[in-house]
N, CA, C and O atoms as a Tinker XYZ file with bonds, in Angstrom:
   512  protein
     1  N   -200.930000   11.134000   24.479000    73     2
     2  CA  -201.234000   11.442000   23.551000    64     1     3
     3  C   -202.554000   11.125000   23.969000    63     2     4     5
     4  O   -202.750000    9.957000   24.304000    81     3
     5  N   -203.913000   12.281000   24.040000    73     3     6
     6  CA  -205.214000   11.656000   24.848000    64     5     7
     7  C   -205.406000   10.592000   23.672000    63     6     8     9
     8  O   -204.635000   10.167000   22.811000    81     7
     9  N   -206.806000   10.318000   23.995000    73     7    10
    10  CA  -207.075000    8.900000   22.891000    64     9    11
    11  C   -208.443000    9.987000   22.039000    63    10    12    13
    12  O   -208.651000   11.129000   22.449000    81    11
    13  N   -208.990000    9.573000   21.229000    73    11    14
    14  CA  -209.548000   10.187000   20.611000    64    13    15
    15  C   -210.886000   10.142000   21.236000    63    14    16    17
    16  O   -211.027000    9.336000   22.156000    81    15
    17  N   -211.998000   10.952000   20.853000    73    15    18
    18  CA  -214.008000   10.709000   21.318000    64    17    19
    19  C   -214.356000    8.730000   21.026000    63    18    20    21
    20  O   -214.921000    7.837000   21.658000    81    19
    21  N   -213.554000    8.864000   19.591000    73    19    22
    22  CA  -213.860000    7.513000   19.075000    64    21    23
    23  C   -213.532000    6.415000   19.800000    63    22    24    25
    24  O   -214.226000    5.427000   20.045000    81    23
    25  N   -211.922000    6.778000   20.268000    73    23    26
    26  CA  -211.305000    5.578000   20.697000    64    25    27
    27  C   -211.760000    4.884000   22.192000    63    26    28    29
    28  O   -211.861000    3.717000   22.572000    81    27
    29  N   -212.050000    6.628000   23.047000    73    27    30
    30  CA  -212.532000    6.545000   24.139000    64    29    31
    31  C   -213.602000    5.381000   24.384000    63    30    32    33
    32  O   -213.440000    4.378000   25.079000    81    31
    33  N   -215.131000    5.877000   23.395000    73    31    34
    34  CA  -216.445000    5.554000   23.292000    64    33    35
    35  C   -216.004000    3.783000   23.006000    63    34    36    37
    36  O   -216.397000    2.900000   23.768000    81    35
    37  N   -215.401000    3.591000   22.154000    73    35    38
    38  CA  -214.939000    2.087000   21.687000    64    37    39
    39  C   -213.954000    0.850000   23.041000    63    38    40    41
    40  O   -213.709000   -0.353000   22.957000    81    39
    41  N   -213.640000    1.841000   24.121000    73    39    42
    42  CA  -212.612000    1.720000   25.234000    64    41    43
    43  C   -214.154000    1.228000   26.606000    63    42    44    45
    44  O   -214.334000    0.227000   27.299000    81    43
    45  N   -214.708000    2.141000   26.484000    73    43    46
    46  CA  -216.033000    1.968000   26.707000    64    45    47
    47  C   -216.536000    0.989000   26.932000    63    46    48    49
    48  O   -216.737000    0.307000   27.937000    81    47
    49  N   -216.812000    0.916000   25.592000    73    47    50
    50  CA  -217.659000   -0.523000   25.005000    64    49    51
    51  C   -217.244000   -1.779000   25.432000    63    50    52    53
    52  O   -218.001000   -2.602000   25.946000    81    51
    53  N   -215.609000   -2.005000   25.152000    73    51    54
    54  CA  -215.068000   -2.914000   26.031000    64    53    55
    55  C   -214.871000   -3.689000   27.330000    63    54    56    57
    56  O   -214.775000   -4.842000   27.749000    81    55
    57  N   -214.858000   -1.540000   28.015000    73    55    58
    58  CA  -215.058000   -2.462000   29.340000    64    57    59
    59  C   -216.784000   -2.896000   29.666000    63    58    60    61
    60  O   -216.963000   -3.750000   30.535000    81    59
    61  N   -217.728000   -2.437000   29.126000    73    59    62
    62  CA  -218.975000   -3.429000   29.517000    64    61    63
    63  C   -218.683000   -4.425000   28.901000    63    62    64    65
    64  O   -219.112000   -5.462000   29.408000    81    63
    65  N   -217.859000   -4.578000   27.588000    73    63    66
    66  CA  -218.173000   -6.129000   27.118000    64    65    67
    67  C   -217.703000   -6.972000   28.086000    63    66    68    69
    68  O   -218.528000   -7.725000   28.603000    81    67
    69  N   -216.395000   -7.024000   28.505000    73    67    70
    70  CA  -215.749000   -7.478000   29.230000    64    69    71
    71  C   -216.499000   -7.791000   31.459000    63    70    72    73
    72  O   -216.148000   -8.649000   32.269000    81    71
    73  N   -217.223000   -6.984000   31.562000    73    71    74
    74  CA  -218.079000   -6.757000   32.572000    64    73    75
    75  C   -219.426000   -7.559000   32.638000    63    74    76    77
    76  O   -219.923000   -7.844000   33.728000    81    75
    77  N   -219.963000   -7.893000   31.532000    73    75    78
    78  CA  -221.326000   -8.751000   30.615000    64    77    79
    79  C   -220.553000  -10.150000   30.381000    63    78    80    81
    80  O   -221.241000  -11.155000   30.562000    81    79
    81  N   -219.516000  -10.295000   30.088000    73    79    82
    82  CA  -218.795000  -11.242000   29.734000    64    81    83
    83  C   -218.586000  -12.118000   31.286000    63    82    84    85
    84  O   -219.290000  -13.104000   31.509000    81    83
    85  N   -217.599000  -11.661000   32.255000    73    83    86
    86  CA  -216.773000  -12.278000   33.201000    64    85    87
    87  C   -216.837000  -11.305000   34.378000    63    86    88    89
    88  O   -215.713000  -11.003000   34.780000    81    87
    89  N   -217.653000  -10.841000   34.914000    73    87    90
    90  CA  -217.731000   -9.730000   36.155000    64    89    91
    91  C   -217.110000   -9.818000   37.058000    63    90    92    93
    92  O   -216.930000   -8.754000   37.652000    81    91
    93  N   -216.397000  -11.187000   37.709000    73    91    94
    94  CA  -215.657000  -11.625000   38.135000    64    93    95
    95  C   -214.047000  -10.978000   38.236000    63    94    96    97
    96  O   -213.543000  -10.212000   39.058000    81    95
    97  N   -213.464000  -11.685000   36.951000    73    95    98
    98  CA  -212.403000  -11.236000   36.776000    64    97    99
    99  C   -212.552000   -9.703000   35.895000    63    98   100   101
   100  O   -211.434000   -9.428000   35.459000    81    99
   101  N   -213.423000   -8.797000   35.563000    73    99   102
   102  CA  -213.474000   -7.897000   35.441000    64   101   103
   103  C   -212.960000   -6.583000   37.055000    63   102   104   105
   104  O   -212.103000   -5.701000   37.118000    81   103
   105  N   -213.852000   -7.024000   37.948000    73   103   106
   106  CA  -213.997000   -7.136000   39.071000    64   105   107
   107  C   -212.284000   -7.231000   39.849000    63   106   108   109
   108  O   -211.656000   -6.259000   40.268000    81   107
   109  N   -211.975000   -8.204000   39.863000    73   107   110
   110  CA  -210.376000   -8.284000   40.014000    64   109   111
   111  C   -209.597000   -7.623000   39.006000    63   110   112   113
   112  O   -208.546000   -8.252000   38.886000    81   111
   113  N   -209.630000   -6.777000   38.336000    73   111   114
   114  CA  -209.243000   -5.776000   37.814000    64   113   115
   115  C   -209.212000   -4.528000   38.149000    63   114   116   117
   116  O   -208.351000   -3.678000   37.923000    81   115
   117  N   -210.261000   -4.459000   38.737000    73   115   118
   118  CA  -210.484000   -2.734000   39.442000    64   117   119
   119  C   -209.675000   -2.372000   40.379000    63   118   120   121
   120  O   -209.097000   -3.205000   41.076000    81   119
   121  N   -209.466000   -0.606000   40.579000    73   119   122
   122  CA  -208.121000   -0.162000   41.477000    64   121   123
   123  C   -207.851000   -1.204000   42.617000    63   122   124   125
   124  O   -207.075000   -2.154000   42.519000    81   123
   125  N   -208.964000   -0.735000   44.226000    73   123   126
   126  CA  -209.054000   -2.188000   44.999000    64   125   127
   127  C   -207.435000   -3.583000   44.619000    63   126   128   129
   128  O   -206.259000   -3.654000   44.975000    81   127
   129  N   -208.098000   -4.177000   43.994000    73   127   130
   130  CA  -207.352000   -5.234000   43.607000    64   129   131
   131  C   -206.324000   -4.757000   43.030000    63   130   132   133
   132  O   -205.468000   -5.001000   43.880000    81   131
   133  N   -205.488000   -3.954000   41.703000    73   131   134
   134  CA  -204.422000   -3.646000   41.248000    64   133   135
   135  C   -204.086000   -3.093000   42.722000    63   134   136   137
   136  O   -202.934000   -3.455000   42.960000    81   135
   137  N   -204.539000   -2.457000   43.680000    73   135   138
   138  CA  -203.575000   -1.505000   44.717000    64   137   139
   139  C   -202.844000   -2.763000   45.533000    63   138   140   141
   140  O   -201.619000   -2.761000   45.650000    81   139
   141  N   -203.669000   -3.856000   46.100000    73   139   142
   142  CA  -203.225000   -4.969000   47.030000    64   141   143
   143  C   -202.606000   -5.762000   45.871000    63   142   144   145
   144  O   -202.268000   -6.834000   46.374000    81   143
   145  N   -202.263000   -5.764000   44.450000    73   143   146
   146  CA  -201.369000   -6.854000   43.707000    64   145   147
   147  C   -200.144000   -5.816000   44.073000    63   146   148   149
   148  O   -199.318000   -6.293000   44.850000    81   147
   149  N   -199.871000   -4.286000   43.570000    73   147   150
   150  CA  -198.957000   -3.426000   43.717000    64   149   151
   151  C   -198.387000   -3.598000   44.907000    63   150   152   153
   152  O   -197.162000   -3.679000   45.004000    81   151
   153  N   -199.360000   -3.692000   46.167000    73   151   154
   154  CA  -198.723000   -4.001000   47.396000    64   153   155
   155  C   -197.886000   -4.611000   47.425000    63   154   156   157
   156  O   -196.706000   -4.270000   47.344000    81   155
   157  N   -198.575000   -6.224000   47.616000    73   155   158
   158  CA  -198.013000   -7.003000   47.839000    64   157   159
   159  C   -196.562000   -7.347000   47.116000    63   158   160   161
   160  O   -195.827000   -8.194000   47.625000    81   159
   161  N   -196.126000   -6.536000   45.708000    73   159   162
   162  CA  -195.593000   -6.744000   44.738000    64   161   163
   163  C   -194.432000   -5.791000   45.706000    63   162   164   165
   164  O   -193.256000   -6.152000   45.737000    81   163
   165  N   -194.908000   -4.532000   46.490000    73   163   166
   166  CA  -193.888000   -3.920000   47.357000    64   165   167
   167  C   -193.095000   -4.582000   48.515000    63   166   168   169
   168  O   -191.898000   -4.747000   48.747000    81   167
   169  N   -194.367000   -4.923000   49.205000    73   167   170
   170  CA  -193.530000   -5.999000   50.257000    64   169   171
   171  C   -192.566000   -7.154000   50.055000    63   170   172   173
   172  O   -191.642000   -7.350000   50.845000    81   171
   173  N   -192.791000   -7.936000   48.965000    73   171   174
   174  CA  -192.326000   -8.833000   48.341000    64   173   175
   175  C   -190.345000   -8.262000   47.879000    63   174   176   177
   176  O   -189.169000   -8.555000   48.096000    81   175
   177  N   -191.367000   -7.158000   47.030000    73   175   178
   178  CA  -189.226000   -6.678000   46.959000    64   177   179
   179  C   -188.788000   -5.882000   47.545000    63   178   180   181
   180  O   -187.782000   -5.296000   47.147000    81   179
   181  N   -189.627000   -5.464000   49.154000    73   179   182
   182  CA  -188.646000   -5.122000   50.161000    64   181   183
   183  C   -188.100000   -6.431000   50.687000    63   182   184   185
   184  O   -186.883000   -6.421000   50.873000    81   183
   185  N   -188.830000   -7.722000   51.009000    73   183   186
   186  CA  -187.668000   -9.239000   51.296000    64   185   187
   187  C   -187.085000   -9.651000   50.546000    63   186   188   189
   188  O   -186.448000  -10.623000   50.952000    81   187
   189  N   -186.855000   -9.294000   49.027000    73   187   190
   190  CA  -185.654000   -9.739000   48.455000    64   189   191
   191  C   -184.513000   -8.557000   48.942000    63   190   192   193
   192  O   -183.403000   -8.952000   49.299000    81   191
   193  N   -184.845000   -7.009000   48.944000    73   191   194
   194  CA  -183.358000   -5.923000   49.461000    64   193   195
   195  C   -183.075000   -6.464000   50.373000    63   194   196   197
   196  O   -181.878000   -6.709000   50.226000    81   195
   197  N   -183.474000   -6.942000   51.519000    73   195   198
   198  CA  -183.342000   -7.319000   52.705000    64   197   199
   199  C   -182.559000   -8.411000   52.312000    63   198   200   201
   200  O   -181.369000   -8.143000   52.481000    81   199
   201  N   -182.747000   -9.582000   51.835000    73   199   202
   202  CA  -182.089000  -10.843000   51.398000    64   201   203
   203  C   -180.523000  -10.056000   50.635000    63   202   204   205
   204  O   -179.350000  -10.067000   51.010000    81   203
   205  N   -181.042000   -9.586000   49.733000    73   203   206
   206  CA  -179.909000   -8.710000   49.387000    64   205   207
   207  C   -178.702000   -8.101000   50.359000    63   206   208   209
   208  O   -177.494000   -8.190000   50.577000    81   207
   209  N   -179.202000   -7.820000   50.533000    73   207   210
   210  CA  -178.490000   -7.244000   52.254000    64   209   211
   211  C   -177.905000   -8.759000   52.851000    63   210   212   213
   212  O   -176.913000   -8.637000   53.570000    81   211
   213  N   -178.234000   -9.695000   52.711000    73   211   214
   214  CA  -177.935000  -10.842000   53.822000    64   213   215
   215  C   -176.658000  -11.308000   52.176000    63   214   216   217
   216  O   -175.625000  -11.959000   52.333000    81   215
   217  N   -176.892000  -11.044000   51.501000    73   215   218
   218  CA  -176.004000  -11.500000   50.861000    64   217   219
   219  C   -174.779000  -11.055000   50.419000    63   218   220   221
   220  O   -173.772000  -11.657000   50.048000    81   219
   221  N   -175.068000   -9.829000   50.532000    73   219   222
   222  CA  -173.827000   -8.735000   50.313000    64   221   223
   223  C   -172.514000   -8.891000   51.331000    63   222   224   225
   224  O   -171.313000   -9.097000   51.157000    81   223
   225  N   -173.670000   -8.613000   52.875000    73   223   226
   226  CA  -172.764000   -9.228000   54.248000    64   225   227
   227  C   -171.835000  -10.412000   53.850000    63   226   228   229
   228  O   -170.654000  -10.342000   53.510000    81   227
   229  N   -172.741000  -11.683000   53.980000    73   227   230
   230  CA  -172.227000  -12.834000   53.509000    64   229   231
   231  C   -171.050000  -12.667000   52.481000    63   230   232   233
   232  O   -169.942000  -12.571000   53.009000    81   231
   233  N   -171.079000  -12.628000   51.452000    73   231   234
   234  CA  -170.294000  -11.975000   50.992000    64   233   235
   235  C   -169.009000  -11.378000   50.948000    63   234   236   237
   236  O   -168.117000  -11.995000   50.366000    81   235
   237  N   -168.760000  -10.246000   51.482000    73   235   238
   238  CA  -167.652000   -9.696000   52.297000    64   237   239
   239  C   -167.208000  -10.707000   53.446000    63   238   240   241
   240  O   -166.114000  -10.546000   53.988000    81   239
   241  N   -167.858000  -11.511000   53.734000    73   239   242
   242  CA  -167.164000  -12.579000   54.955000    64   241   243
   243  C   -166.018000  -13.671000   53.653000    63   242   244   245
   244  O   -164.831000  -13.849000   53.378000    81   243
   245  N   -167.274000  -14.087000   53.265000    73   243   246
   246  CA  -166.600000  -15.175000   52.113000    64   245   247
   247  C   -166.010000  -14.658000   50.810000    63   246   248   249
   248  O   -164.999000  -14.005000   50.554000    81   247
   249  N   -166.788000  -15.070000   50.227000    73   247   250
   250  CA  -165.940000  -14.891000   48.550000    64   249   251
   251  C   -167.167000  -13.395000   48.007000    63   250   252   253
   252  O   -168.295000  -13.000000   48.300000    81   251
   253  N   -166.062000  -13.018000   47.103000    73   251   254
   254  CA  -166.657000  -11.848000   46.444000    64   253   255
   255  C   -168.052000  -11.605000   45.657000    63   254   256   257
   256  O   -168.878000  -10.700000   45.774000    81   255
   257  N   -168.022000  -12.511000   44.985000    73   255   258
   258  CA  -169.039000  -13.176000   43.429000    64   257   259
   259  C   -170.580000  -13.043000   44.891000    63   258   260   261
   260  O   -171.712000  -13.024000   44.408000    81   259
   261  N   -170.517000  -12.994000   45.890000    73   259   262
   262  CA  -171.223000  -13.541000   46.634000    64   261   263
   263  C   -172.008000  -11.609000   46.811000    63   262   264   265
   264  O   -173.100000  -11.081000   47.020000    81   263
   265  N   -170.743000  -11.258000   46.584000    73   263   266
   266  CA  -171.879000   -9.619000   47.555000    64   265   267
   267  C   -172.013000   -9.064000   45.852000    63   266   268   269
   268  O   -173.100000   -8.896000   45.300000    81   267
   269  N   -171.182000   -8.920000   45.443000    73   267   270
   270  CA  -171.799000   -9.211000   44.291000    64   269   271
   271  C   -173.765000   -9.268000   43.239000    63   270   272   273
   272  O   -174.411000   -8.526000   42.500000    81   271
   273  N   -173.867000  -10.245000   43.689000    73   271   274
   274  CA  -174.518000  -11.582000   43.416000    64   273   275
   275  C   -176.217000  -10.757000   44.282000    63   274   276   277
   276  O   -177.344000  -10.694000   43.789000    81   275
   277  N   -175.562000  -10.076000   46.153000    73   275   278
   278  CA  -176.269000   -9.778000   46.679000    64   277   279
   279  C   -177.007000   -8.080000   46.650000    63   278   280   281
   280  O   -178.064000   -7.632000   47.095000    81   279
   281  N   -175.578000   -7.325000   45.716000    73   279   282
   282  CA  -176.125000   -5.903000   45.330000    64   281   283
   283  C   -176.923000   -5.910000   43.489000    63   282   284   285
   284  O   -177.257000   -4.838000   42.985000    81   283
   285  N   -177.027000   -6.657000   43.066000    73   283   286
   286  CA  -177.293000   -6.833000   41.829000    64   285   287
   287  C   -178.805000   -7.299000   42.810000    63   286   288   289
   288  O   -179.735000   -6.573000   42.458000    81   287
   289  N   -179.131000   -8.074000   43.658000    73   287   290
   290  CA  -180.652000   -8.036000   43.837000    64   289   291
   291  C   -181.591000   -7.136000   44.670000    63   290   292   293
   292  O   -182.797000   -7.065000   44.905000    81   291
   293  N   -180.248000   -6.362000   45.065000    73   291   294
   294  CA  -180.634000   -5.026000   45.966000    64   293   295
   295  C   -181.231000   -4.506000   45.129000    63   294   296   297
   296  O   -182.461000   -4.469000   45.134000    81   295
   297  N   -180.230000   -3.788000   43.874000    73   295   298
   298  CA  -181.215000   -3.034000   42.978000    64   297   299
   299  C   -182.071000   -3.373000   42.513000    63   298   300   301
   300  O   -182.941000   -2.564000   42.190000    81   299
   301  N   -182.196000   -4.603000   42.290000    73   299   302
   302  CA  -183.584000   -5.091000   41.098000    64   301   303
   303  C   -184.283000   -4.939000   42.533000    63   302   304   305
   304  O   -184.374000   -3.753000   42.851000    81   303
   305  N   -184.608000   -5.500000   43.131000    73   303   306
   306  CA  -185.202000   -5.543000   44.257000    64   305   307
   307  C   -186.176000   -3.570000   44.493000    63   306   308   309
   308  O   -187.285000   -3.040000   44.419000    81   307
   309  N   -184.820000   -3.281000   44.769000    73   307   310
   310  CA  -185.055000   -1.862000   44.918000    64   309   311
   311  C   -186.072000   -0.615000   43.777000    63   310   312   313
   312  O   -186.898000    0.274000   43.983000    81   311
   313  N   -185.433000   -1.195000   42.626000    73   311   314
   314  CA  -186.242000   -0.461000   40.783000    64   313   315
   315  C   -187.489000   -1.109000   41.063000    63   314   316   317
   316  O   -188.494000   -0.554000   40.620000    81   315
   317  N   -187.704000   -2.787000   42.084000    73   315   318
   318  CA  -189.824000   -3.244000   41.562000    64   317   319
   319  C   -189.599000   -2.452000   42.624000    63   318   320   321
   320  O   -189.325000   -1.435000   41.988000    81   319
   321  N   -189.524000   -2.200000   43.501000    73   319   322
   322  CA  -190.712000   -1.472000   45.239000    64   321   323
   323  C   -190.886000    0.165000   43.857000    63   322   324   325
   324  O   -191.876000    0.499000   43.205000    81   323
   325  N   -189.763000    0.669000   43.888000    73   323   326
   326  CA  -190.547000    2.151000   43.514000    64   325   327
   327  C   -190.768000    2.209000   42.601000    63   326   328   329
   328  O   -191.266000    3.335000   42.601000    81   327
   329  N   -190.835000    1.862000   41.571000    73   327   330
   330  CA  -191.387000    1.228000   40.374000    64   329   331
   331  C   -193.649000    0.880000   40.904000    63   330   332   333
   332  O   -194.704000    1.243000   40.384000    81   331
   333  N   -193.381000    0.266000   41.801000    73   331   334
   334  CA  -194.765000   -0.422000   42.300000    64   333   335
   335  C   -195.240000    0.241000   42.387000    63   334   336   337
   336  O   -196.229000    0.572000   41.733000    81   335
   337  N   -194.512000    0.975000   43.644000    73   335   338
   338  CA  -195.055000    2.208000   44.882000    64   337   339
   339  C   -195.654000    2.970000   44.069000    63   338   340   341
   340  O   -196.878000    3.066000   44.162000    81   339
   341  N   -194.485000    4.170000   42.428000    73   339   342
   342  CA  -195.275000    5.067000   41.563000    64   341   343
   343  C   -196.705000    4.146000   40.782000    63   342   344   345
   344  O   -197.528000    4.860000   40.210000    81   343
   345  N   -196.930000    2.749000   40.780000    73   343   346
   346  CA  -197.900000    2.133000   40.080000    64   345   347
   347  C   -198.939000    1.928000   40.609000    63   346   348   349
   348  O   -199.936000    1.718000   39.918000    81   347
   349  N   -199.016000    1.934000   42.474000    73   347   350
   350  CA  -200.207000    1.760000   42.838000    64   349   351
   351  C   -201.176000    2.825000   42.431000    63   350   352   353
   352  O   -200.762000    3.885000   41.962000    81   351
   353  N   -202.577000    2.560000   42.608000    73   351   354
   354  CA  -203.568000    3.628000   42.890000    64   353   355
   355  C   -203.516000    3.943000   44.498000    63   354   356   357
   356  O   -203.165000    3.298000   45.485000    81   355
   357  N   -204.162000    5.560000   44.215000    73   355   358
   358  CA  -204.164000    5.777000   45.591000    64   357   359
   359  C   -205.090000    5.500000   46.095000    63   358   360   361
   360  O   -206.179000    5.363000   45.539000    81   359
   361  N   -204.786000    5.313000   47.621000    73   359   362
   362  CA  -206.221000    4.812000   48.808000    64   361   363
   363  C   -207.531000    5.740000   48.071000    63   362   364   365
   364  O   -208.523000    5.033000   48.246000    81   363
   365  N   -207.913000    6.876000   47.407000    73   363   366
   366  CA  -208.968000    7.584000   47.682000    64   365   367
   367  C   -209.564000    7.035000   45.681000    63   366   368   369
   368  O   -210.699000    6.725000   45.321000    81   367
   369  N   -208.759000    7.085000   45.144000    73   367   370
   370  CA  -209.121000    6.706000   43.478000    64   369   371
   371  C   -209.434000    5.504000   44.335000    63   370   372   373
   372  O   -208.846000    4.884000   45.221000    81   371
   373  N   -211.057000    5.392000   43.469000    73   371   374
   374  CA  -212.187000    4.104000   43.132000    64   373   375
   375  C   -212.239000    4.172000   41.646000    63   374   376   377
   376  O   -212.245000    5.259000   41.068000    81   375
   377  N   -212.281000    2.928000   40.956000    73   375   378
   378  CA  -212.669000    2.683000   40.172000    64   377   379
   379  C   -214.246000    2.867000   39.575000    63   378   380   381
   380  O   -215.097000    2.060000   39.950000    81   379
   381  N   -214.586000    3.887000   38.692000    73   379   382
   382  CA  -216.363000    4.210000   38.321000    64   381   383
   383  C   -216.097000    2.845000   37.959000    63   382   384   385
   384  O   -215.154000    2.053000   37.943000    81   383
   385  N   -217.931000    2.926000   37.531000    73   383   386
   386  CA  -218.801000    2.007000   36.582000    64   385   387
   387  C   -218.078000    1.032000   35.689000    63   386   388   389
   388  O   -217.815000   -0.170000   35.649000    81   387
   389  N   -217.805000    2.596000   34.697000    73   387   390
   390  CA  -216.619000    1.897000   33.850000    64   389   391
   391  C   -215.650000    0.570000   34.363000    63   390   392   393
   392  O   -215.521000   -0.538000   33.843000    81   391
   393  N   -214.951000    1.213000   35.746000    73   391   394
   394  CA  -213.701000    0.010000   35.824000    64   393   395
   395  C   -212.463000    0.846000   35.604000    63   394   396   397
   396  O   -211.461000    0.355000   36.123000    81   395
   397  N   -212.328000    1.683000   35.136000    73   395   398
   398  CA  -211.179000    2.767000   34.855000    64   397   399
   399  C   -211.105000    4.128000   34.951000    63   398   400   401
   400  O   -211.999000    4.780000   34.411000    81   399
   401  N   -210.020000    4.821000   35.660000    73   399   402
   402  CA  -209.948000    6.007000   36.075000    64   401   403
   403  C   -209.113000    7.284000   34.942000    63   402   404   405
   404  O   -208.771000    8.466000   34.940000    81   403
   405  N   -209.106000    5.522000   33.692000    73   403   406
   406  CA  -208.501000    6.146000   32.598000    64   405   407
   407  C   -208.575000    7.779000   31.852000    63   406   408   409
   408  O   -207.548000    8.237000   31.352000    81   407
   409  N   -209.919000    8.607000   31.837000    73   407   410
   410  CA  -210.632000    9.664000   31.700000    64   409   411
   411  C   -210.078000    9.698000   32.604000    63   410   412   413
   412  O   -208.964000    9.175000   32.551000    81   411
   413  N   -210.458000   10.234000   33.755000    73   411   414
   414  CA  -210.250000   11.446000   34.375000    64   413   415
   415  C   -208.765000   12.109000   34.483000    63   414   416   417
   416  O   -208.393000   13.243000   34.787000    81   415
   417  N   -207.811000   10.470000   33.962000    73   415   418
   418  CA  -206.499000   10.745000   33.860000    64   417   419
   419  C   -205.977000   11.617000   32.616000    63   418   420   421
   420  O   -204.966000   12.319000   32.643000    81   419
   421  N   -206.851000   11.447000   31.509000    73   419   422
   422  CA  -206.476000   11.636000   30.470000    64   421   423
   423  C   -206.858000   13.331000   30.286000    63   422   424   425
   424  O   -206.099000   14.150000   29.768000    81   423
   425  N   -208.487000   13.683000   30.953000    73   423   426
   426  CA  -208.325000   14.770000   31.515000    64   425   427
   427  C   -206.837000   16.043000   32.282000    63   426   428   429
   428  O   -206.140000   17.039000   32.087000    81   427
   429  N   -207.089000   15.274000   32.918000    73   427   430
   430  CA  -205.396000   16.002000   33.880000    64   429   431
   431  C   -204.542000   16.082000   33.371000    63   430   432   433
   432  O   -203.862000   17.101000   33.482000    81   431
   433  N   -204.089000   14.830000   32.402000    73   431   434
   434  CA  -203.404000   15.344000   31.339000    64   433   435
   435  C   -203.037000   16.055000   30.254000    63   434   436   437
   436  O   -201.977000   16.264000   29.664000    81   435
   437  N   -203.770000   16.263000   30.172000    73   435   438
   438  CA  -204.757000   17.111000   28.550000    64   437   439
   439  C   -204.848000   18.808000   29.523000    63   438   440   441
   440  O   -204.524000   19.846000   28.946000    81   439
   441  N   -205.219000   18.814000   30.668000    73   439   442
   442  CA  -205.190000   20.018000   31.204000    64   441   443
   443  C   -203.519000   20.506000   31.382000    63   442   444   445
   444  O   -202.986000   21.580000   31.104000    81   443
   445  N   -203.049000   19.466000   31.860000    73   443   446
   446  CA  -201.167000   19.769000   32.248000    64   445   447
   447  C   -200.871000   20.446000   30.505000    63   446   448   449
   448  O   -200.600000   21.572000   30.089000    81   447
   449  N   -201.050000   19.344000   29.956000    73   447   450
   450  CA  -200.529000   19.786000   28.131000    64   449   451
   451  C   -201.044000   20.791000   27.957000    63   450   452   453
   452  O   -200.447000   21.367000   27.047000    81   451
   453  N   -201.844000   21.363000   28.319000    73   451   454
   454  CA  -202.489000   23.010000   27.959000    64   453   455
   455  C   -202.058000   23.480000   28.404000    63   454   456   457
   456  O   -201.745000   24.377000   27.621000    81   455
   457  N   -201.405000   23.816000   29.822000    73   455   458
   458  CA  -200.976000   24.619000   30.702000    64   457   459
   459  C   -199.853000   24.859000   29.591000    63   458   460   461
   460  O   -199.742000   25.911000   28.960000    81   459
   461  N   -199.002000   23.692000   29.434000    73   459   462
   462  CA  -197.353000   23.546000   29.038000    64   461   463
   463  C   -197.733000   24.149000   27.560000    63   462   464   465
   464  O   -196.938000   24.999000   27.160000    81   463
   465  N   -198.699000   23.875000   26.795000    73   463   466
   466  CA  -198.810000   24.677000   25.712000    64   465   467
   467  C   -199.092000   26.587000   25.362000    63   466   468   469
   468  O   -198.918000   27.311000   24.382000    81   467
   469  N   -199.616000   26.790000   26.812000    73   467   470
   470  CA  -199.973000   28.349000   26.699000    64   469   471
   471  C   -198.834000   28.671000   27.311000    63   470   472   473
   472  O   -198.652000   29.846000   26.993000    81   471
   473  N   -197.730000   28.239000   28.178000    73   471   474
   474  CA  -196.768000   28.823000   28.521000    64   473   475
   475  C   -195.223000   29.128000   27.260000    63   474   476   477
   476  O   -194.423000   30.034000   27.021000    81   475
   477  N   -195.510000   27.794000   26.788000    73   475   478
   478  CA  -195.011000   27.710000   25.407000    64   477   479
   479  C   -195.288000   28.836000   24.252000    63   478   480   481
   480  O   -194.378000   29.215000   23.516000    81   479
   481  N   -196.488000   29.285000   24.167000    73   479   482
   482  CA  -196.702000   30.291000   23.249000    64   481   483
   483  C   -196.783000   31.856000   23.417000    63   482   484   485
   484  O   -196.810000   32.728000   22.550000    81   483
   485  N   -196.825000   31.989000   25.313000    73   483   486
   486  CA  -195.905000   33.122000   25.541000    64   485   487
   487  C   -195.069000   33.120000   25.603000    63   486   488   489
   488  O   -194.424000   34.151000   25.411000    81   487
   489  N   -194.456000   31.871000   25.937000    73   487   490
   490  CA  -192.725000   32.228000   25.469000    64   489   491
   491  C   -192.011000   32.798000   24.360000    63   490   492   493
   492  O   -191.074000   33.585000   24.224000    81   491
   493  N   -192.755000   32.147000   23.628000    73   491   494
   494  CA  -192.936000   32.629000   21.724000    64   493   495
   495  C   -192.876000   34.017000   21.301000    63   494   496   497
   496  O   -192.024000   34.645000   20.673000    81   495
   497  N   -194.707000   34.537000   22.122000    73   495   498
   498  CA  -195.130000   35.814000   21.673000    64   497   499
   499  C   -194.043000   36.713000   22.569000    63   498   500   501
   500  O   -193.995000   37.881000   22.186000    81   499
   501  N   -193.500000   36.515000   23.259000    73   499   502
   502  CA  -193.010000   37.791000   24.075000    64   501   503
   503  C   -191.508000   38.022000   23.665000    63   502   504   505
   504  O   -190.783000   38.996000   23.866000    81   503
   505  N   -191.178000   36.412000   22.807000    73   503   506
   506  CA  -189.344000   36.748000   22.640000    64   505   507
   507  C   -189.661000   37.250000   20.879000    63   506   508   509
   508  O   -188.889000   36.808000   20.027000    81   507
   509  N   -190.702000   38.078000   20.494000    73   507   510
   510  CA  -190.670000   38.316000   19.455000    64   509   511
   511  C   -190.653000   39.983000   19.187000    63   510   512
   512  O   -190.617000   40.423000   18.038000    81   511
């Protein structure tokens, strides 16, 4: 559900206040910092996945419970890598002066929801 106009204004005021109080922290929260953080998280997950493979192979040769632990490590790291990759901002997405790309994403979601609602209405009207 998109934010109301009042909520969007309040969010923008909070962003401006954050920039005024702590510009260094606010800059760290912008898209490029987030992109670096998620990229680092994905790399760590890939490394963990490789460790999981090593545990799995070691467990096959020694004890089965080590293999189970290796598989669980692999599974957890795969989930972290995929979710981190999906959350990472695209390279072309730059944070605006307000510090957030949320209003643009809200417009895109809203337009998608409008299209879905229009299709739903057409299908309901055709059925009558």
